[in-house]
Amino acid sequence: MDARNKTAAHGFLFLALLPIIEFVHDTPRLQSVLAARLFHHCLDIVLKPLKQAMEKGATMPDPLGDLRYCFTPIASYILDNPQALLVSVV
């Protein structure tokens, strides 16, 4: 893949859309627990390739085209307030 993010993109890359859920159960506590579990399950699915690359490494091309064996930790994660509270378990 020879395409790279340009500096005008400010380093952000759209990764996934998360589902909007509506529950038939009326208990708010149960709804919040189920919503949190679904959110974390979706993140596990979306971030699975990154987690594998972080643990086992992955071969990636450098700017000169040479292949390098890299480990890629997640460096940043941008959220709005409700998701930030959900991820930080507040």
Tab-separated table of N, CA and C in Angstrom:
chain	number	residue	atom	x	y	z
A	1	MET	N	0.844	-1.172	0.000
A	1	MET	CA	0.000	0.000	0.000
A	1	MET	C	0.887	1.231	0.000
A	2	ASP	N	0.841	2.023	-1.038
A	2	ASP	CA	1.725	3.174	-1.147
A	2	ASP	C	1.070	4.479	-0.707
A	3	ALA	N	-0.167	4.437	-0.248
A	3	ALA	CA	-0.840	5.652	0.214
A	3	ALA	C	-0.522	5.882	1.689
A	4	ARG	N	-0.260	7.112	2.021
A	4	ARG	CA	0.017	7.486	3.407
A	4	ARG	C	-0.865	8.671	3.779
A	5	ASN	N	-1.068	8.873	5.070
A	5	ASN	CA	-1.814	10.046	5.513
A	5	ASN	C	-0.998	11.298	5.244
A	6	LYS	N	-1.641	12.311	4.769
A	6	LYS	CA	-0.967	13.582	4.517
A	6	LYS	C	-0.982	14.414	5.797
A	7	THR	N	-0.069	15.381	5.884
A	7	THR	CA	-0.031	16.230	7.070
A	7	THR	C	-1.303	17.042	7.205
A	8	ALA	N	-1.988	17.315	6.108
A	8	ALA	CA	-3.238	18.066	6.169
A	8	ALA	C	-4.347	17.263	6.848
A	9	ALA	N	-4.189	15.950	6.968
A	9	ALA	CA	-5.194	15.121	7.629
A	9	ALA	C	-5.063	15.174	9.147
A	10	HIS	N	-4.040	15.871	9.655
A	10	HIS	CA	-3.815	16.062	11.087
A	10	HIS	C	-3.638	14.743	11.840
A	11	GLY	N	-3.256	13.700	11.178
A	11	GLY	CA	-2.927	12.446	11.839
A	11	GLY	C	-4.104	11.611	12.305
A	12	PHE	N	-5.308	11.954	11.904
A	12	PHE	CA	-6.476	11.183	12.320
A	12	PHE	C	-6.899	10.241	11.204
A	13	LEU	N	-7.306	9.059	11.574
A	13	LEU	CA	-7.767	8.071	10.614
A	13	LEU	C	-9.046	7.453	11.153
A	14	PHE	N	-10.125	7.548	10.375
A	14	PHE	CA	-11.406	6.993	10.798
A	14	PHE	C	-11.297	5.482	10.833
A	15	LEU	N	-11.678	4.877	11.934
A	15	LEU	CA	-11.471	3.445	12.108
A	15	LEU	C	-12.749	2.633	12.022
A	16	ALA	N	-13.819	3.067	12.684
A	16	ALA	CA	-15.030	2.244	12.702
A	16	ALA	C	-16.237	3.059	13.153
A	17	LEU	N	-17.400	2.556	12.805
A	17	LEU	CA	-18.663	3.075	13.324
A	17	LEU	C	-19.171	2.095	14.374
A	18	LEU	N	-19.565	2.611	15.516
A	18	LEU	CA	-20.100	1.762	16.576
A	18	LEU	C	-21.619	1.777	16.504
A	19	PRO	N	-22.267	0.686	16.869
A	19	PRO	CA	-23.729	0.617	16.752
A	19	PRO	C	-24.435	1.512	17.772
A	20	ILE	N	-25.595	2.012	17.375
A	20	ILE	CA	-26.493	2.719	18.291
A	20	ILE	C	-27.547	1.707	18.707
A	21	ILE	N	-27.692	1.518	19.989
A	21	ILE	CA	-28.563	0.446	20.470
A	21	ILE	C	-29.796	1.013	21.162
A	22	GLU	N	-30.874	0.274	21.059
A	22	GLU	CA	-32.106	0.568	21.785
A	22	GLU	C	-32.534	-0.727	22.467
A	23	PHE	N	-32.804	-0.636	23.760
A	23	PHE	CA	-33.151	-1.815	24.536
A	23	PHE	C	-34.656	-1.911	24.721
A	24	VAL	N	-35.155	-3.132	24.796
A	24	VAL	CA	-36.566	-3.352	25.093
A	24	VAL	C	-36.778	-3.483	26.600
A	25	HIS	N	-35.712	-3.744	27.333
A	25	HIS	CA	-35.795	-3.877	28.789
A	25	HIS	C	-35.818	-2.484	29.414
A	26	ASP	N	-36.626	-2.278	30.460
A	26	ASP	CA	-36.812	-0.953	31.034
A	26	ASP	C	-35.837	-0.597	32.151
A	27	THR	N	-35.065	-1.535	32.638
A	27	THR	CA	-34.174	-1.260	33.764
A	27	THR	C	-32.946	-0.480	33.299
A	28	PRO	N	-32.769	0.768	33.766
A	28	PRO	CA	-31.621	1.571	33.319
A	28	PRO	C	-30.275	0.964	33.702
A	29	ARG	N	-30.199	0.334	34.874
A	29	ARG	CA	-28.928	-0.255	35.296
A	29	ARG	C	-28.520	-1.392	34.366
A	30	LEU	N	-29.474	-2.234	33.991
A	30	LEU	CA	-29.189	-3.326	33.065
A	30	LEU	C	-28.802	-2.781	31.692
A	31	GLN	N	-29.471	-1.729	31.253
A	31	GLN	CA	-29.147	-1.121	29.964
A	31	GLN	C	-27.723	-0.576	29.954
A	32	SER	N	-27.307	0.073	31.037
A	32	SER	CA	-25.954	0.628	31.070
A	32	SER	C	-24.896	-0.472	31.083
A	33	VAL	N	-25.168	-1.564	31.776
A	33	VAL	CA	-24.219	-2.687	31.803
A	33	VAL	C	-24.115	-3.325	30.419
A	34	LEU	N	-25.257	-3.549	29.772
A	34	LEU	CA	-25.242	-4.147	28.431
A	34	LEU	C	-24.586	-3.222	27.414
A	35	ALA	N	-24.849	-1.915	27.516
A	35	ALA	CA	-24.226	-0.955	26.596
A	35	ALA	C	-22.709	-0.941	26.777
A	36	ALA	N	-22.247	-0.997	28.018
A	36	ALA	CA	-20.805	-1.015	28.279
A	36	ALA	C	-20.167	-2.291	27.733
A	37	ARG	N	-20.822	-3.433	27.929
A	37	ARG	CA	-20.280	-4.699	27.413
A	37	ARG	C	-20.222	-4.691	25.891
A	38	LEU	N	-21.272	-4.167	25.248
A	38	LEU	CA	-21.286	-4.092	23.789
A	38	LEU	C	-20.190	-3.170	23.279
A	39	PHE	N	-20.013	-2.025	23.934
A	39	PHE	CA	-18.978	-1.073	23.535
A	39	PHE	C	-17.595	-1.718	23.600
A	40	HIS	N	-17.290	-2.383	24.706
A	40	HIS	CA	-15.977	-3.014	24.854
A	40	HIS	C	-15.800	-4.195	23.900
A	41	HIS	N	-16.864	-4.913	23.615
A	41	HIS	CA	-16.776	-6.012	22.647
A	41	HIS	C	-16.496	-5.460	21.245
A	42	CYS	N	-17.156	-4.370	20.883
A	42	CYS	CA	-16.903	-3.741	19.579
A	42	CYS	C	-15.459	-3.261	19.481
A	43	LEU	N	-14.943	-2.666	20.554
A	43	LEU	CA	-13.548	-2.227	20.544
A	43	LEU	C	-12.598	-3.408	20.404
A	44	ASP	N	-12.902	-4.513	21.048
A	44	ASP	CA	-12.061	-5.706	20.901
A	44	ASP	C	-12.027	-6.181	19.453
A	45	ILE	N	-13.169	-6.151	18.780
A	45	ILE	CA	-13.232	-6.578	17.376
A	45	ILE	C	-12.431	-5.627	16.494
A	46	VAL	N	-12.638	-4.328	16.681
A	46	VAL	CA	-11.987	-3.329	15.827
A	46	VAL	C	-10.479	-3.290	16.064
A	47	LEU	N	-10.053	-3.416	17.307
A	47	LEU	CA	-8.635	-3.278	17.641
A	47	LEU	C	-7.865	-4.600	17.640
A	48	LYS	N	-8.515	-5.699	17.268
A	48	LYS	CA	-7.849	-7.005	17.274
A	48	LYS	C	-6.573	-7.029	16.421
A	49	PRO	N	-6.587	-6.508	15.178
A	49	PRO	CA	-5.339	-6.513	14.406
A	49	PRO	C	-4.231	-5.680	15.054
A	50	LEU	N	-4.594	-4.561	15.684
A	50	LEU	CA	-3.583	-3.751	16.361
A	50	LEU	C	-3.032	-4.464	17.590
A	51	LYS	N	-3.887	-5.168	18.308
A	51	LYS	CA	-3.427	-5.916	19.475
A	51	LYS	C	-2.472	-7.029	19.058
A	52	GLN	N	-2.775	-7.702	17.941
A	52	GLN	CA	-1.887	-8.760	17.457
A	52	GLN	C	-0.551	-8.184	17.018
A	53	ALA	N	-0.573	-7.031	16.338
A	53	ALA	CA	0.676	-6.401	15.910
A	53	ALA	C	1.483	-5.920	17.105
A	54	MET	N	0.800	-5.492	18.155
A	54	MET	CA	1.495	-5.033	19.348
A	54	MET	C	2.173	-6.204	20.065
A	55	GLU	N	1.526	-7.358	20.100
A	55	GLU	CA	2.076	-8.509	20.815
A	55	GLU	C	3.109	-9.275	19.993
A	56	LYS	N	2.784	-9.566	18.732
A	56	LYS	CA	3.629	-10.433	17.914
A	56	LYS	C	4.505	-9.671	16.931
A	57	GLY	N	4.153	-8.405	16.661
A	57	GLY	CA	4.883	-7.627	15.674
A	57	GLY	C	4.297	-7.816	14.288
A	58	ALA	N	4.641	-6.912	13.396
A	58	ALA	CA	4.150	-6.971	12.020
A	58	ALA	C	5.212	-6.396	11.094
A	59	THR	N	5.259	-6.889	9.876
A	59	THR	CA	6.185	-6.376	8.880
A	59	THR	C	5.538	-5.191	8.176
A	60	MET	N	6.228	-4.030	8.208
A	60	MET	CA	5.696	-2.808	7.603
A	60	MET	C	6.778	-2.132	6.780
A	61	PRO	N	6.378	-1.478	5.685
A	61	PRO	CA	7.374	-0.757	4.885
A	61	PRO	C	7.730	0.581	5.530
A	62	ASP	N	9.017	0.941	5.467
A	62	ASP	CA	9.431	2.265	5.926
A	62	ASP	C	9.345	3.246	4.755
A	63	PRO	N	9.638	4.531	4.942
A	63	PRO	CA	9.521	5.498	3.843
A	63	PRO	C	10.389	5.183	2.624
A	64	LEU	N	11.463	4.415	2.809
A	64	LEU	CA	12.325	4.056	1.684
A	64	LEU	C	11.870	2.793	0.968
A	65	GLY	N	10.851	2.129	1.502
A	65	GLY	CA	10.338	0.916	0.879
A	65	GLY	C	10.903	-0.365	1.456
A	66	ASP	N	11.840	-0.250	2.407
A	66	ASP	CA	12.386	-1.442	3.060
A	66	ASP	C	11.378	-1.964	4.076
A	67	LEU	N	11.327	-3.284	4.227
A	67	LEU	CA	10.409	-3.877	5.192
A	67	LEU	C	11.065	-3.947	6.563
A	68	ARG	N	10.331	-3.525	7.566
A	68	ARG	CA	10.813	-3.531	8.947
A	68	ARG	C	9.837	-4.311	9.813
A	69	TYR	N	10.370	-5.001	10.802
A	69	TYR	CA	9.535	-5.732	11.752
A	69	TYR	C	9.216	-4.770	12.891
A	70	CYS	N	7.936	-4.412	13.055
A	70	CYS	CA	7.532	-3.354	13.982
A	70	CYS	C	6.546	-3.867	15.022
A	71	PHE	N	6.553	-3.206	16.161
A	71	PHE	CA	5.557	-3.404	17.210
A	71	PHE	C	4.816	-2.085	17.362
A	72	THR	N	3.491	-2.118	17.288
A	72	THR	CA	2.711	-0.885	17.194
A	72	THR	C	1.767	-0.715	18.383
A	73	PRO	N	2.229	-0.095	19.460
A	73	PRO	CA	1.297	0.192	20.558
A	73	PRO	C	0.316	1.288	20.152
A	74	ILE	N	-0.850	1.286	20.762
A	74	ILE	CA	-1.833	2.332	20.486
A	74	ILE	C	-1.361	3.596	21.187
A	75	ALA	N	-1.131	4.657	20.420
A	75	ALA	CA	-0.555	5.877	20.977
A	75	ALA	C	-1.603	6.869	21.446
A	76	SER	N	-2.760	6.903	20.813
A	76	SER	CA	-3.776	7.864	21.232
A	76	SER	C	-5.159	7.313	20.933
A	77	TYR	N	-6.117	7.920	21.582
A	77	TYR	CA	-7.485	7.455	21.466
A	77	TYR	C	-8.368	8.661	21.748
A	78	ILE	N	-9.148	9.116	20.787
A	78	ILE	CA	-9.951	10.322	20.935
A	78	ILE	C	-11.405	9.936	21.161
A	79	LEU	N	-11.989	10.488	22.218
A	79	LEU	CA	-13.359	10.162	22.601
A	79	LEU	C	-14.110	11.429	22.973
A	80	ASP	N	-15.433	11.360	22.916
A	80	ASP	CA	-16.212	12.420	23.534
A	80	ASP	C	-16.519	11.991	24.969
A	81	ASN	N	-17.161	12.838	25.737
A	81	ASN	CA	-17.287	12.608	27.176
A	81	ASN	C	-17.987	11.304	27.564
A	82	PRO	N	-19.140	10.933	26.990
A	82	PRO	CA	-19.767	9.672	27.429
A	82	PRO	C	-18.884	8.441	27.192
A	83	GLN	N	-18.220	8.384	26.034
A	83	GLN	CA	-17.342	7.242	25.770
A	83	GLN	C	-16.093	7.297	26.645
A	84	ALA	N	-15.594	8.497	26.937
A	84	ALA	CA	-14.420	8.613	27.803
A	84	ALA	C	-14.731	8.086	29.196
A	85	LEU	N	-15.917	8.387	29.698
A	85	LEU	CA	-16.309	7.864	31.005
A	85	LEU	C	-16.467	6.353	30.965
A	86	LEU	N	-16.963	5.832	29.854
A	86	LEU	CA	-17.150	4.390	29.718
A	86	LEU	C	-15.810	3.661	29.673
A	87	VAL	N	-14.849	4.206	28.933
A	87	VAL	CA	-13.546	3.560	28.803
A	87	VAL	C	-12.750	3.668	30.098
A	88	SER	N	-12.860	4.806	30.792
A	88	SER	CA	-12.090	4.987	32.019
A	88	SER	C	-12.758	4.343	33.226
A	89	VAL	N	-13.901	3.724	33.044
A	89	VAL	CA	-14.647	2.995	34.066
A	89	VAL	C	-14.969	3.900	35.258
A	90	VAL	N	-15.473	5.096	34.955
A	90	VAL	CA	-15.890	6.038	36.012
A	90	VAL	C	-17.366	5.881	36.246
